[in-house]
Structure formats: structure tokens, C-alpha cells
GROMACS .gro file of C-alpha atoms in nm:
model
  250
    1MET     CA    1  -2.739   0.537   0.391
    2SER     CA    2  -2.489   0.672   0.650
    3THR     CA    3  -2.543   1.008   0.809
    4SER     CA    4  -2.235   1.161   0.627
    5ARG     CA    5  -2.349   1.028   0.288
    6PHE     CA    6  -2.708   1.160   0.359
    7LEU     CA    7  -2.572   1.505   0.448
    8ALA     CA    8  -2.354   1.525   0.160
    9THR     CA    9  -2.642   1.427  -0.081
   10SER     CA   10  -2.882   1.664   0.084
   11LEU     CA   11  -2.630   1.964   0.081
   12ALA     CA   12  -2.491   1.898  -0.273
   13PRO     CA   13  -2.724   2.134  -0.456
   14LEU     CA   14  -2.641   2.421  -0.210
   15VAL     CA   15  -2.268   2.352  -0.244
   16ASP     CA   16  -2.307   2.358  -0.633
   17PHE     CA   17  -2.489   2.678  -0.613
   18VAL     CA   18  -2.232   2.851  -0.391
   19TYR     CA   19  -1.924   2.687  -0.563
   20PRO     CA   20  -2.023   2.587  -0.917
   21PRO     CA   21  -1.847   2.263  -1.023
   22ARG     CA   22  -1.536   2.332  -1.222
   23CYS     CA   23  -1.288   2.094  -1.379
   24PRO     CA   24  -0.983   2.095  -1.158
   25ALA     CA   25  -0.747   2.056  -1.456
   26CYS     CA   26  -0.878   2.335  -1.687
   27GLY     CA   27  -1.139   2.522  -1.496
   28GLY     CA   28  -1.421   2.457  -1.733
   29GLY     CA   29  -1.779   2.380  -1.606
   30VAL     CA   30  -1.847   2.016  -1.519
   31ALA     CA   31  -2.168   1.828  -1.407
   32GLU     CA   32  -2.060   1.752  -1.050
   33GLN     CA   33  -1.786   1.835  -0.790
   34GLY     CA   34  -1.465   1.649  -0.835
   35GLY     CA   35  -1.523   1.553  -1.200
   36LEU     CA   36  -1.305   1.619  -1.506
   37CYS     CA   37  -1.448   1.775  -1.831
   38ALA     CA   38  -1.470   1.543  -2.142
   39GLY     CA   39  -1.159   1.717  -2.294
   40CYS     CA   40  -0.934   1.671  -1.993
   41TRP     CA   41  -1.038   1.307  -1.965
   42GLU     CA   42  -0.922   1.265  -2.320
   43GLY     CA   43  -0.594   1.432  -2.213
   44LEU     CA   44  -0.519   1.175  -1.960
   45VAL     CA   45  -0.273   0.898  -2.085
   46ILE     CA   46  -0.348   0.556  -1.915
   47PRO     CA   47  -0.058   0.306  -1.931
   48GLY     CA   48  -0.154  -0.001  -2.129
   49GLU     CA   49  -0.021  -0.338  -2.252
   50PRO     CA   50   0.219  -0.455  -2.374
   51SER     CA   51   0.455  -0.331  -2.102
   52CYS     CA   52   0.775  -0.426  -1.925
   53ALA     CA   53   0.728  -0.726  -1.716
   54SER     CA   54   0.950  -0.566  -1.445
   55CYS     CA   55   0.840  -0.211  -1.416
   56GLN     CA   56   0.524  -0.193  -1.627
   57ARG     CA   57   0.679   0.069  -1.853
   58PRO     CA   58   0.433   0.075  -2.161
   59PHE     CA   59   0.605  -0.034  -2.485
   60GLY     CA   60   0.345   0.101  -2.727
   61ASP     CA   61   0.197  -0.077  -3.011
   62SER     CA   62   0.519  -0.124  -3.195
   63GLY     CA   63   0.708  -0.234  -2.907
   64PRO     CA   64   0.795  -0.592  -2.786
   65ARG     CA   65   0.531  -0.839  -2.667
   66ALA     CA   66   0.413  -0.872  -2.317
   67GLY     CA   67   0.666  -1.049  -2.078
   68ALA     CA   68   0.963  -0.859  -2.228
   69ILE     CA   69   1.200  -0.664  -2.008
   70CYS     CA   70   1.261  -0.287  -2.089
   71ALA     CA   71   1.623  -0.173  -2.161
   72LEU     CA   72   1.646   0.032  -1.836
   73CYS     CA   73   1.545  -0.272  -1.616
   74LEU     CA   74   1.796  -0.493  -1.795
   75ALA     CA   75   2.068  -0.231  -1.735
   76ARG     CA   76   1.975  -0.165  -1.365
   77PRO     CA   77   1.739  -0.433  -1.220
   78PRO     CA   78   1.498  -0.251  -0.991
   79ARG     CA   79   1.460  -0.332  -0.629
   80HIS     CA   80   1.079  -0.295  -0.643
   81ASP     CA   81   0.824  -0.561  -0.760
   82GLY     CA   82   0.626  -0.360  -1.007
   83ILE     CA   83   0.484  -0.011  -1.074
   84ALA     CA   84   0.113   0.059  -1.079
   85ALA     CA   85   0.073   0.410  -1.238
   86GLY     CA   86  -0.280   0.559  -1.276
   87THR     CA   87  -0.164   0.789  -1.563
   88LEU     CA   88   0.146   0.893  -1.759
   89TYR     CA   89   0.263   1.255  -1.668
   90THR     CA   90   0.107   1.503  -1.913
   91ASP     CA   91  -0.036   1.850  -1.914
   92VAL     CA   92  -0.356   1.729  -1.783
   93SER     CA   93  -0.213   1.500  -1.509
   94ARG     CA   94   0.037   1.777  -1.407
   95GLN     CA   95  -0.263   2.026  -1.357
   96LEU     CA   96  -0.429   1.767  -1.139
   97VAL     CA   97  -0.123   1.707  -0.924
   98LEU     CA   98  -0.071   2.087  -0.887
   99ALA     CA   99  -0.428   2.135  -0.788
  100PHE     CA  100  -0.410   1.841  -0.542
  101LYS     CA  101  -0.067   1.903  -0.387
  102HIS     CA  102  -0.006   2.273  -0.399
  103GLY     CA  103  -0.360   2.405  -0.460
  104ARG     CA  104  -0.480   2.209  -0.165
  105ARG     CA  105  -0.762   2.051  -0.352
  106ILE     CA  106  -0.759   1.739  -0.125
  107ALA     CA  107  -1.110   1.643  -0.227
  108LEU     CA  108  -0.937   1.512  -0.550
  109ALA     CA  109  -0.783   1.233  -0.351
  110PRO     CA  110  -1.073   0.982  -0.417
  111MET     CA  111  -1.073   1.028  -0.794
  112LEU     CA  112  -0.689   1.008  -0.821
  113ALA     CA  113  -0.679   0.701  -0.600
  114ARG     CA  114  -0.959   0.524  -0.819
  115LEU     CA  115  -0.718   0.574  -1.119
  116ILE     CA  116  -0.442   0.415  -0.938
  117ALA     CA  117  -0.658   0.133  -0.805
  118ALA     CA  118  -0.747   0.047  -1.180
  119ARG     CA  119  -0.390  -0.033  -1.234
  120LEU     CA  120  -0.313  -0.241  -0.929
  121PRO     CA  121  -0.359  -0.611  -0.910
  122ALA     CA  122  -0.663  -0.760  -0.748
  123ALA     CA  123  -0.746  -0.606  -0.406
  124ASP     CA  124  -0.570  -0.782  -0.118
  125ALA     CA  125  -0.682  -0.680   0.243
  126GLU     CA  126  -0.357  -0.847   0.370
  127CYS     CA  127  -0.132  -0.594   0.196
  128LEU     CA  128   0.032  -0.313   0.386
  129ILE     CA  129  -0.020   0.032   0.235
  130VAL     CA  130   0.261   0.256   0.310
  131PRO     CA  131   0.286   0.631   0.184
  132VAL     CA  132   0.621   0.800   0.097
  133PRO     CA  133   0.694   0.996   0.401
  134LEU     CA  134   0.747   1.373   0.430
  135HIS     CA  135   0.993   1.553   0.664
  136ARG     CA  136   0.816   1.697   0.956
  137TRP     CA  137   0.892   2.050   0.864
  138ARG     CA  138   0.748   2.002   0.501
  139LEU     CA  139   0.456   1.835   0.643
  140TRP     CA  140   0.400   2.133   0.887
  141ARG     CA  141   0.432   2.383   0.602
  142ARG     CA  142   0.199   2.202   0.361
  143GLY     CA  143  -0.043   2.081   0.623
  144PHE     CA  144  -0.088   1.722   0.481
  145ASN     CA  145   0.092   1.444   0.310
  146GLN     CA  146  -0.047   1.402  -0.035
  147ALA     CA  147   0.076   1.041  -0.051
  148ALA     CA  148  -0.087   0.952   0.273
  149LEU     CA  149  -0.429   1.098   0.144
  150LEU     CA  150  -0.392   0.875  -0.165
  151ALA     CA  151  -0.297   0.571   0.056
  152ARG     CA  152  -0.603   0.630   0.284
  153GLU     CA  153  -0.830   0.613  -0.010
  154LEU     CA  154  -0.663   0.295  -0.138
  155GLN     CA  155  -0.737   0.143   0.211
  156ALA     CA  156  -1.105   0.235   0.168
  157LEU     CA  157  -1.111   0.065  -0.163
  158GLY     CA  158  -1.002  -0.252  -0.003
  159TYR     CA  159  -0.623  -0.266  -0.119
  160GLY     CA  160  -0.487  -0.325   0.223
  161LYS     CA  161  -0.427  -0.183   0.559
  162LEU     CA  162  -0.283   0.153   0.600
  163SER     CA  163   0.035   0.214   0.799
  164VAL     CA  164   0.093   0.594   0.762
  165ASP     CA  165   0.416   0.599   0.958
  166ALA     CA  166   0.581   0.276   0.862
  167LEU     CA  167   0.841   0.486   0.687
  168VAL     CA  168   0.985   0.816   0.839
  169ARG     CA  169   1.193   1.099   0.693
  170PRO     CA  170   1.445   1.213   0.974
  171LYS     CA  171   1.645   1.431   0.732
  172PRO     CA  172   1.514   1.704   0.498
  173THR     CA  173   1.616   1.669   0.135
  174PRO     CA  174   1.646   1.946  -0.134
  175ALA     CA  175   1.457   1.928  -0.460
  176LEU     CA  176   1.587   1.651  -0.668
  177GLY     CA  177   1.492   1.780  -1.005
  178GLY     CA  178   1.786   1.841  -1.236
  179LEU     CA  179   2.025   1.645  -1.007
  180GLY     CA  180   2.206   1.344  -1.151
  181ARG     CA  181   2.182   1.002  -1.032
  182LYS     CA  182   2.478   1.015  -0.796
  183ALA     CA  183   2.373   1.350  -0.664
  184ARG     CA  184   2.027   1.230  -0.590
  185THR     CA  185   2.175   0.918  -0.406
  186ARG     CA  186   2.374   1.152  -0.190
  187ALA     CA  187   2.097   1.376  -0.119
  188LEU     CA  188   1.871   1.086  -0.003
  189SER     CA  189   2.134   0.906   0.198
  190GLY     CA  190   1.987   0.846   0.543
  191ALA     CA  191   1.687   1.054   0.450
  192ILE     CA  192   1.423   0.772   0.466
  193ALA     CA  193   1.425   0.498   0.731
  194LEU     CA  194   1.187   0.217   0.848
  195ASN     CA  195   1.012   0.327   1.170
  196ALA     CA  196   1.146   0.094   1.444
  197ARG     CA  197   0.790   0.094   1.597
  198ARG     CA  198   0.641  -0.055   1.281
  199ALA     CA  199   0.918  -0.305   1.210
  200LYS     CA  200   0.707  -0.616   1.307
  201LEU     CA  201   0.429  -0.487   1.095
  202VAL     CA  202   0.641  -0.465   0.783
  203ASP     CA  203   0.836  -0.805   0.825
  204GLY     CA  204   0.714  -1.058   0.566
  205ARG     CA  205   0.429  -0.830   0.435
  206ASP     CA  206   0.354  -0.744   0.080
  207ILE     CA  207   0.371  -0.368   0.063
  208VAL     CA  208   0.185  -0.108  -0.158
  209LEU     CA  209   0.424   0.199  -0.159
  210VAL     CA  210   0.212   0.508  -0.253
  211ASP     CA  211   0.321   0.848  -0.401
  212ASP     CA  212   0.152   1.112  -0.617
  213VAL     CA  213   0.426   1.132  -0.878
  214LEU     CA  214   0.707   0.904  -0.985
  215THR     CA  215   0.978   1.098  -1.151
  216SER     CA  216   1.337   0.966  -1.145
  217GLY     CA  217   1.247   0.693  -0.883
  218ALA     CA  218   1.521   0.796  -0.657
  219THR     CA  219   1.289   0.867  -0.357
  220THR     CA  220   1.072   0.554  -0.398
  221ASP     CA  221   1.386   0.353  -0.444
  222SER     CA  222   1.514   0.460  -0.101
  223CYS     CA  223   1.176   0.370   0.050
  224VAL     CA  224   1.193   0.025  -0.124
  225ARG     CA  225   1.536  -0.036   0.005
  226ALA     CA  226   1.434   0.052   0.372
  227LEU     CA  227   1.118  -0.171   0.343
  228LYS     CA  228   1.309  -0.469   0.207
  229ARG     CA  229   1.591  -0.426   0.475
  230GLY     CA  230   1.301  -0.448   0.732
  231GLY     CA  231   1.187  -0.779   0.582
  232ALA     CA  232   0.914  -0.680   0.333
  233ALA     CA  233   0.831  -0.966   0.097
  234SER     CA  234   0.747  -0.747  -0.188
  235VAL     CA  235   0.710  -0.385  -0.263
  236THR     CA  236   0.488  -0.248  -0.543
  237ILE     CA  237   0.496   0.116  -0.622
  238ALA     CA  238   0.159   0.279  -0.663
  239CYS     CA  239   0.145   0.634  -0.811
  240PHE     CA  240  -0.110   0.870  -0.977
  241ALA     CA  241   0.131   1.001  -1.248
  242ARG     CA  242   0.446   0.857  -1.383
  243VAL     CA  243   0.693   1.067  -1.558
  244LEU     CA  244   0.813   0.918  -1.902
  245ASP     CA  245   0.975   1.132  -2.161
  246GLU     CA  246   0.788   0.980  -2.447
  247ALA     CA  247   0.458   1.064  -2.263
  248ARG     CA  248   0.564   1.429  -2.215
  249ASP     CA  249   0.674   1.457  -2.584
  250ALA     CA  250   0.346   1.324  -2.698
   0.00000   0.00000   0.00000
């Protein structure tokens, strides 16, 4: 057992005494730090099969068979090579994202990453793991890049080698919520670029692009475009929560 693991195990009872374990989603008591209560586990919606062969959007039991392409991908074929979402965006996953990103509960990163990893293809140490970048001023205000924390955990799980600065965000962008497709495209124009110092690392590689939440896909699409212009062989988007209207309605 490593020294850090030994210390963590030894000090766990003291930590639990001072800070009783609470569910990060609802605040209820749980058995151990970083765990969810049974009710919140039931509130998570895990994407399943059958799903779109292009974007992995779940069809549901009454939808087409596996191998079909969803209407959105038929209308606008995506640049990416698949989406691995740990959960669909519901009240519970929203609370976890808020606690992680805005509540600074960065200790949630391992649990969120494990949910993402469960939806990824078999681990491949040759993949390059790239987080969606933050502009330096937002990084300075927040103190951390939540996507980079998730990417680091995926590296620890054996899903590739992390390149935390393969992408850069030289231009700040406004909040994209409520903007139409054209407005989002204008806001993101020139906002995300390949880091010239990492160009050789990206060229010819299979990329796992990591973010916490996938909403409209505008930001990740800009990232995919930059990576593929840099010669990436494929780019799979890995996120903790994916926003789908039908999941929120449910």
C-alpha cells in the first residue's frame, strides 16, 4: 500500500467525524465520502442501447435498432467520431455538476470520471486525452479547469495520455446559453485553437476530448475542428452529463 493510500485509510475515521459524509447531490447522509445516496443513484439516467451509430444519442425502447443514425446526424453530420456520456442531464446530474464546478467539490472528479469511463470504448493507452480549455481569466477566477480534472482521472484509469494544454482558448467567450446556432458560431470564432507546441503530439492520434457537460455541442465542435485541422485521426467526446430535451422532460 502506498504512503498516500495508507494515510487516507488511517485518517478516514477522523475526517468522517469532523465532516460527516453527505450526498453531494441532495445533502443526505451516506456511508462514505464522495458517495451518492440510493435515491440519487436512482435519479441518474445512464445512456443505453439502442443508440445512434454516429453520436450515441439513445433511441429508447421504441426507437430504431442499433446501427441507425438519428435525424440530427443525418441533417448535419458531426465532425466528431462519437460521444461517450456518463449520464444524461437531469436534476441529479445537474446538482453534481454544480457541486463539482461551482461548489468546488473537486473530490467528486474520480466518481464522475468513472461514470464517463464506463461509456468509453476499451481503454487504450495510446489515445491522447485533451480537456476542453478555459480562457486564462476564467481559469484564474475559478482556480481550476473542471474538464482537466476529469481528464486527469481518465488518464489514471488507463484511457490514454493527458495533454492538458493541447488546446488553448486565446479569446474569452460569453455564456452561450440562449444563443442560436449562428450566434454561438460567431461567439466561438477564433476562441479555441491548437497549441502550436503540441501539434506533433496531436498529429495522427486518436483523441478523447473531455468536458463536464455537453449542451449544444458548439464548444466541443470548435475543439474537434481545431484538433482535426491539426491532423487528429479521430476525436471522441467524453463528458459526464449530456443535455437532451427528452431526458430533462423525463
